[in-house]
Amino acid sequence: MVEKRLFDKMKNIPFIKPSVPPIDEYFNEISDIWHTTMFTNIHSKHEKLEDALKKHLAVNNVSLFVNGHMALEAALSYFQLKGEVITSPFTFSSTCLAIMRNGLTPVFCDINEKNYTVNVDSLERLINEKTCAVLPVHIYGNVCDVYAIEKISEKYEVPVIYDAAHAFGVKVNERGIGSFGNISMFSFHSTKVFNTVEGGALTYADDKMYEHFAHFRNFGQKNRETVIVGANMKMSELHAAMGLCNLRHINSCIEKRKNCVNRYNERLIDIKGLHLNQPQNGVVSNYTHYPIRINEKEFGETRDSVFERLSRHDITTQKYYYPLVSNMAIFDKNPSNYDTPVADEIAKQILVLPLYSELTIEDVDYVCKIILEHQ
Ligand SMILES: Cc1ncc(COP(=O)(O)O)c(C=O)c1O
């Protein structure tokens, strides 16, 4: 009895809950391959998912991968680059690891405080003779200034590879976000708006890349006798089947996230010291994350203190992305090399709140109540 009362009081709210289809739908989807035992090596589920994603993402080509990180490594390796790659310091370490594991040097440019994507002026200033590519990051479903980046790419003749891990289904002026730049990488990890449990994809306009990635992700095998330097990065049929199921429910999942975002906005919009994410003109978001910025002076409390209080109430939030990757010793031994004052400040203030399609309006109200408790 006592235990039950304690349990009722504590409302556990995780940061993320993966979206899953009804289990019977998944069983049904995999029942044919259970009989054929074609579980991997690019068969019907894989092909069906690539086709469905081409339509859904409004892109010319899709190549599926075992996860988003390996897809990003594959994208960078396509260009056989040498030198420096300019990227955002306000991202998951994966972005930077993909650069380094290709033998390239990451260079960090500042971000803009409106939507946390790369500041294009800072990006252009950093371009020099060593620059071989740029790798901007669409973050929280916000998009980079894709038009300005296109001009920079043409002017300096450098390829653009987007980390679009957070940008599944996002559109800019009715164009699929994965159709900008030379290549975009999407992550289908369980924590993402659309998931295949683990998985990822590259999207691109250039048809000839398709064959290259088909070989590259399959041990580099062009045929049994000829190989290029690739690896095993294939998505399995069981993962692709999960994607086919989840894709059928994606619109309603995003709609539910949107309702939660609207409720967070209603509750938090007038609170002094809280800065909310701003919608972007012409952009259809996927509501992947709900970031807030806490200005200590105006709010009267630090981000870390709010984080701790939420955590004591069994509500998980994330300081995405703190610390900046440019401050991690593995990426640069001398962080003062980088002039990123906006990113430095935002990393100290940012807190990402729980958001997923199963989150209820009552959950959102509860999270907001705890955030505002000190006021
Ligand atoms: C910004 C960013 N880049 C890259 C990745 C790597 O994707 P994956 O987990 O699918 O390998 C993720 C997600 O985990 C991410 O959030």
mmCIF file of N, CA and C in Angstrom, residues 296-375:
data_model
loop_
_atom_site.group_PDB
_atom_site.id
_atom_site.type_symbol
_atom_site.label_atom_id
_atom_site.label_comp_id
_atom_site.label_asym_id
_atom_site.label_seq_id
_atom_site.Cartn_x
_atom_site.Cartn_y
_atom_site.Cartn_z
ATOM 1 N N GLU A 296 20.026 32.777 -16.684
ATOM 2 C CA GLU A 296 20.110 32.712 -15.219
ATOM 3 C C GLU A 296 19.695 34.025 -14.555
ATOM 4 N N LYS A 297 20.195 35.136 -15.113
ATOM 5 C CA LYS A 297 19.911 36.437 -14.467
ATOM 6 C C LYS A 297 18.421 36.737 -14.476
ATOM 7 N N GLU A 298 17.795 36.495 -15.635
ATOM 8 C CA GLU A 298 16.372 36.854 -15.742
ATOM 9 C C GLU A 298 15.454 35.820 -15.094
ATOM 10 N N PHE A 299 15.834 34.554 -15.189
ATOM 11 C CA PHE A 299 14.970 33.490 -14.656
ATOM 12 C C PHE A 299 15.182 33.311 -13.153
ATOM 13 N N GLY A 300 16.382 33.698 -12.706
ATOM 14 C CA GLY A 300 16.675 33.596 -11.276
ATOM 15 C C GLY A 300 17.182 32.224 -10.862
ATOM 16 N N GLU A 301 17.552 31.426 -11.817
ATOM 17 C CA GLU A 301 18.047 30.081 -11.511
ATOM 18 C C GLU A 301 18.883 29.593 -12.686
ATOM 19 N N THR A 302 19.879 28.764 -12.411
ATOM 20 C CA THR A 302 20.718 28.290 -13.517
ATOM 21 C C THR A 302 20.052 27.120 -14.251
ATOM 22 N N ARG A 303 20.532 26.881 -15.469
ATOM 23 C CA ARG A 303 20.066 25.718 -16.239
ATOM 24 C C ARG A 303 20.319 24.440 -15.441
ATOM 25 N N ASP A 304 21.526 24.341 -14.838
ATOM 26 C CA ASP A 304 21.869 23.114 -14.118
ATOM 27 C C ASP A 304 20.952 22.867 -12.921
ATOM 28 N N SER A 305 20.554 23.945 -12.290
ATOM 29 C CA SER A 305 19.680 23.794 -11.124
ATOM 30 C C SER A 305 18.285 23.314 -11.570
ATOM 31 N N VAL A 306 17.794 23.825 -12.697
ATOM 32 C CA VAL A 306 16.488 23.366 -13.220
ATOM 33 C C VAL A 306 16.598 21.893 -13.624
ATOM 34 N N PHE A 307 17.696 21.565 -14.268
ATOM 35 C CA PHE A 307 17.946 20.171 -14.693
ATOM 36 C C PHE A 307 17.894 19.229 -13.479
ATOM 37 N N GLU A 308 18.575 19.640 -12.399
ATOM 38 C CA GLU A 308 18.628 18.796 -11.186
ATOM 39 C C GLU A 308 17.233 18.635 -10.578
ATOM 40 N N ARG A 309 16.484 19.751 -10.523
ATOM 41 C CA ARG A 309 15.151 19.691 -9.904
ATOM 42 C C ARG A 309 14.239 18.750 -10.694
ATOM 43 N N LEU A 310 14.286 18.882 -12.007
ATOM 44 C CA LEU A 310 13.464 17.996 -12.849
ATOM 45 C C LEU A 310 13.872 16.537 -12.602
ATOM 46 N N SER A 311 15.158 16.332 -12.508
ATOM 47 C CA SER A 311 15.672 14.986 -12.319
ATOM 48 C C SER A 311 15.202 14.417 -10.959
ATOM 49 N N ARG A 312 15.191 15.262 -9.927
ATOM 50 C CA ARG A 312 14.702 14.805 -8.608
ATOM 51 C C ARG A 312 13.232 14.400 -8.688
ATOM 52 N N HIS A 313 12.516 15.007 -9.639
ATOM 53 C CA HIS A 313 11.096 14.645 -9.826
ATOM 54 C C HIS A 313 10.923 13.542 -10.868
ATOM 55 N N ASP A 314 12.030 12.884 -11.202
ATOM 56 C CA ASP A 314 11.977 11.751 -12.127
ATOM 57 C C ASP A 314 11.626 12.172 -13.563
ATOM 58 N N ILE A 315 11.998 13.386 -13.901
ATOM 59 C CA ILE A 315 11.784 13.876 -15.276
ATOM 60 C C ILE A 315 13.169 14.010 -15.916
ATOM 61 N N THR A 316 13.364 13.303 -17.019
ATOM 62 C CA THR A 316 14.684 13.349 -17.651
ATOM 63 C C THR A 316 14.715 14.409 -18.743
ATOM 64 N N THR A 317 15.703 15.288 -18.647
ATOM 65 C CA THR A 317 15.938 16.277 -19.712
ATOM 66 C C THR A 317 17.385 16.110 -20.147
ATOM 67 N N GLN A 318 17.763 16.766 -21.223
ATOM 68 C CA GLN A 318 19.140 16.637 -21.712
ATOM 69 C C GLN A 318 19.734 18.002 -21.976
ATOM 70 N N LYS A 319 21.032 18.130 -21.646
ATOM 71 C CA LYS A 319 21.743 19.373 -21.976
ATOM 72 C C LYS A 319 22.326 19.203 -23.385
ATOM 73 N N TYR A 320 21.446 19.044 -24.337
ATOM 74 C CA TYR A 320 21.899 18.879 -25.736
ATOM 75 C C TYR A 320 22.223 20.226 -26.329
ATOM 76 N N TYR A 321 23.367 20.720 -26.652
ATOM 77 C CA TYR A 321 24.602 19.992 -26.643
ATOM 78 C C TYR A 321 25.609 20.716 -25.772
ATOM 79 N N TYR A 322 25.800 20.194 -24.601
ATOM 80 C CA TYR A 322 26.790 20.686 -23.668
ATOM 81 C C TYR A 322 27.600 19.499 -23.196
ATOM 82 N N PRO A 323 28.931 19.548 -23.196
ATOM 83 C CA PRO A 323 29.738 20.649 -23.704
ATOM 84 C C PRO A 323 29.765 20.668 -25.226
ATOM 85 N N LEU A 324 30.204 21.784 -25.779
ATOM 86 C CA LEU A 324 30.388 21.851 -27.236
ATOM 87 C C LEU A 324 31.425 20.799 -27.628
ATOM 88 N N VAL A 325 31.269 20.221 -28.807
ATOM 89 C CA VAL A 325 32.276 19.203 -29.189
ATOM 90 C C VAL A 325 33.661 19.835 -29.317
ATOM 91 N N SER A 326 33.709 21.129 -29.642
ATOM 92 C CA SER A 326 35.011 21.807 -29.759
ATOM 93 C C SER A 326 35.711 21.904 -28.402
ATOM 94 N N ASN A 327 34.989 21.660 -27.319
ATOM 95 C CA ASN A 327 35.605 21.677 -25.991
ATOM 96 C C ASN A 327 35.958 20.281 -25.496
ATOM 97 N N MET A 328 35.718 19.269 -26.324
ATOM 98 C CA MET A 328 36.085 17.911 -25.908
ATOM 99 C C MET A 328 37.524 17.668 -26.348
ATOM 100 N N ALA A 329 38.323 17.178 -25.429
ATOM 101 C CA ALA A 329 39.766 17.062 -25.687
ATOM 102 C C ALA A 329 40.070 16.250 -26.950
ATOM 103 N N ILE A 330 39.247 15.255 -27.236
ATOM 104 C CA ILE A 330 39.517 14.394 -28.399
ATOM 105 C C ILE A 330 39.461 15.184 -29.725
ATOM 106 N N PHE A 331 38.647 16.241 -29.752
ATOM 107 C CA PHE A 331 38.490 16.967 -31.007
ATOM 108 C C PHE A 331 39.444 18.150 -31.129
ATOM 109 N N ASP A 332 39.794 18.742 -30.009
ATOM 110 C CA ASP A 332 40.781 19.802 -30.076
ATOM 111 C C ASP A 332 41.413 19.999 -28.716
ATOM 112 N N LYS A 333 42.721 20.008 -28.713
ATOM 113 C CA LYS A 333 43.423 20.136 -27.437
ATOM 114 C C LYS A 333 43.429 21.598 -26.986
ATOM 115 N N ASN A 334 43.105 22.490 -27.889
ATOM 116 C CA ASN A 334 43.182 23.902 -27.548
ATOM 117 C C ASN A 334 41.898 24.622 -27.956
ATOM 118 N N PRO A 335 40.859 24.524 -27.104
ATOM 119 C CA PRO A 335 39.565 25.092 -27.473
ATOM 120 C C PRO A 335 39.609 26.577 -27.773
ATOM 121 N N SER A 336 40.620 27.293 -27.215
ATOM 122 C CA SER A 336 40.660 28.737 -27.454
ATOM 123 C C SER A 336 40.958 29.046 -28.928
ATOM 124 N N ASN A 337 41.255 28.010 -29.720
ATOM 125 C CA ASN A 337 41.436 28.200 -31.168
ATOM 126 C C ASN A 337 40.165 28.703 -31.824
ATOM 127 N N TYR A 338 39.043 28.470 -31.166
ATOM 128 C CA TYR A 338 37.779 28.748 -31.845
ATOM 129 C C TYR A 338 37.075 29.944 -31.250
ATOM 130 N N ASP A 339 36.611 30.789 -32.160
ATOM 131 C CA ASP A 339 35.920 31.983 -31.729
ATOM 132 C C ASP A 339 34.424 31.714 -31.934
ATOM 133 N N THR A 340 33.787 31.110 -30.913
ATOM 134 C CA THR A 340 32.371 30.737 -31.051
ATOM 135 C C THR A 340 31.593 31.256 -29.834
ATOM 136 N N PRO A 341 31.573 32.581 -29.652
ATOM 137 C CA PRO A 341 30.945 33.122 -28.423
ATOM 138 C C PRO A 341 29.471 32.770 -28.302
ATOM 139 N N VAL A 342 28.749 32.734 -29.411
ATOM 140 C CA VAL A 342 27.307 32.443 -29.326
ATOM 141 C C VAL A 342 27.103 30.981 -28.907
ATOM 142 N N ALA A 343 27.840 30.090 -29.551
ATOM 143 C CA ALA A 343 27.717 28.663 -29.193
ATOM 144 C C ALA A 343 28.125 28.443 -27.736
ATOM 145 N N ASP A 344 29.173 29.138 -27.273
ATOM 146 C CA ASP A 344 29.636 28.992 -25.883
ATOM 147 C C ASP A 344 28.508 29.342 -24.915
ATOM 148 N N GLU A 345 27.840 30.448 -25.192
ATOM 149 C CA GLU A 345 26.787 30.935 -24.295
ATOM 150 C C GLU A 345 25.566 30.003 -24.334
ATOM 151 N N ILE A 346 25.174 29.608 -25.554
ATOM 152 C CA ILE A 346 23.971 28.771 -25.697
ATOM 153 C C ILE A 346 24.177 27.403 -25.024
ATOM 154 N N ALA A 347 25.380 26.872 -25.154
ATOM 155 C CA ALA A 347 25.653 25.559 -24.535
ATOM 156 C C ALA A 347 25.464 25.602 -23.018
ATOM 157 N N LYS A 348 25.702 26.781 -22.417
ATOM 158 C CA LYS A 348 25.533 26.906 -20.954
ATOM 159 C C LYS A 348 24.064 27.033 -20.560
ATOM 160 N N GLN A 349 23.234 27.476 -21.521
ATOM 161 C CA GLN A 349 21.830 27.777 -21.185
ATOM 162 C C GLN A 349 20.826 26.716 -21.645
ATOM 163 N N ILE A 350 21.256 25.866 -22.551
ATOM 164 C CA ILE A 350 20.274 25.018 -23.242
ATOM 165 C C ILE A 350 19.780 23.852 -22.365
ATOM 166 N N LEU A 351 18.512 23.570 -22.473
ATOM 167 C CA LEU A 351 17.936 22.384 -21.836
ATOM 168 C C LEU A 351 16.849 21.860 -22.769
ATOM 169 N N VAL A 352 16.920 20.568 -23.104
ATOM 170 C CA VAL A 352 15.932 19.994 -24.014
ATOM 171 C C VAL A 352 14.948 19.165 -23.179
ATOM 172 N N LEU A 353 13.669 19.480 -23.333
ATOM 173 C CA LEU A 353 12.620 18.877 -22.494
ATOM 174 C C LEU A 353 12.080 17.585 -23.123
ATOM 175 N N PRO A 354 11.408 16.748 -22.358
ATOM 176 C CA PRO A 354 10.862 15.500 -22.920
ATOM 177 C C PRO A 354 9.894 15.786 -24.073
ATOM 178 N N LEU A 355 9.995 14.997 -25.112
ATOM 179 C CA LEU A 355 9.060 15.129 -26.243
ATOM 180 C C LEU A 355 9.042 13.822 -27.034
ATOM 181 N N TYR A 356 7.863 13.247 -27.157
ATOM 182 C CA TYR A 356 7.665 12.032 -27.962
ATOM 183 C C TYR A 356 6.168 11.881 -28.175
ATOM 184 N N SER A 357 5.800 11.016 -29.096
ATOM 185 C CA SER A 357 4.385 11.012 -29.486
ATOM 186 C C SER A 357 3.472 10.498 -28.371
ATOM 187 N N GLU A 358 4.010 9.718 -27.442
ATOM 188 C CA GLU A 358 3.169 9.215 -26.337
ATOM 189 C C GLU A 358 3.101 10.171 -25.158
ATOM 190 N N LEU A 359 3.849 11.250 -25.217
ATOM 191 C CA LEU A 359 3.803 12.234 -24.126
ATOM 192 C C LEU A 359 2.406 12.855 -24.117
ATOM 193 N N THR A 360 1.820 12.967 -22.936
ATOM 194 C CA THR A 360 0.464 13.517 -22.879
ATOM 195 C C THR A 360 0.519 15.005 -22.520
ATOM 196 N N ILE A 361 -0.601 15.672 -22.743
ATOM 197 C CA ILE A 361 -0.702 17.087 -22.379
ATOM 198 C C ILE A 361 -0.534 17.233 -20.856
ATOM 199 N N GLU A 362 -1.039 16.252 -20.104
ATOM 200 C CA GLU A 362 -0.875 16.293 -18.640
ATOM 201 C C GLU A 362 0.612 16.189 -18.274
ATOM 202 N N ASP A 363 1.338 15.339 -19.008
ATOM 203 C CA ASP A 363 2.790 15.235 -18.764
ATOM 204 C C ASP A 363 3.456 16.584 -18.997
ATOM 205 N N VAL A 364 3.085 17.235 -20.105
ATOM 206 C CA VAL A 364 3.688 18.533 -20.439
ATOM 207 C C VAL A 364 3.395 19.532 -19.315
ATOM 208 N N ASP A 365 2.152 19.540 -18.848
ATOM 209 C CA ASP A 365 1.776 20.460 -17.768
ATOM 210 C C ASP A 365 2.600 20.189 -16.509
ATOM 211 N N TYR A 366 2.808 18.904 -16.241
ATOM 212 C CA TYR A 366 3.571 18.527 -15.046
ATOM 213 C C TYR A 366 5.033 19.009 -15.172
ATOM 214 N N VAL A 367 5.635 18.786 -16.345
ATOM 215 C CA VAL A 367 7.027 19.230 -16.558
ATOM 216 C C VAL A 367 7.103 20.754 -16.358
ATOM 217 N N CYS A 368 6.141 21.481 -16.933
ATOM 218 C CA CYS A 368 6.159 22.947 -16.829
ATOM 219 C C CYS A 368 5.973 23.383 -15.378
ATOM 220 N N LYS A 369 5.102 22.685 -14.678
ATOM 221 C CA LYS A 369 4.858 23.016 -13.257
ATOM 222 C C LYS A 369 6.173 22.906 -12.471
ATOM 223 N N ILE A 370 6.905 21.837 -12.711
ATOM 224 C CA ILE A 370 8.163 21.653 -11.964
ATOM 225 C C ILE A 370 9.186 22.716 -12.371
ATOM 226 N N ILE A 371 9.225 23.035 -13.677
ATOM 227 C CA ILE A 371 10.175 24.077 -14.126
ATOM 228 C C ILE A 371 9.880 25.402 -13.421
ATOM 229 N N LEU A 372 8.595 25.702 -13.264
ATOM 230 C CA LEU A 372 8.203 27.020 -12.747
ATOM 231 C C LEU A 372 8.060 27.035 -11.226
ATOM 232 N N GLU A 373 8.349 25.921 -10.584
ATOM 233 C CA GLU A 373 8.117 25.800 -9.139
ATOM 234 C C GLU A 373 8.833 26.861 -8.322
ATOM 235 N N HIS A 374 10.015 27.252 -8.747
ATOM 236 C CA HIS A 374 10.797 28.183 -7.924
ATOM 237 C C HIS A 374 10.278 29.616 -8.012
ATOM 238 N N GLN A 375 9.390 29.878 -8.995
ATOM 239 C CA GLN A 375 9.043 31.282 -9.300
ATOM 240 C C GLN A 375 8.114 31.923 -8.265
#
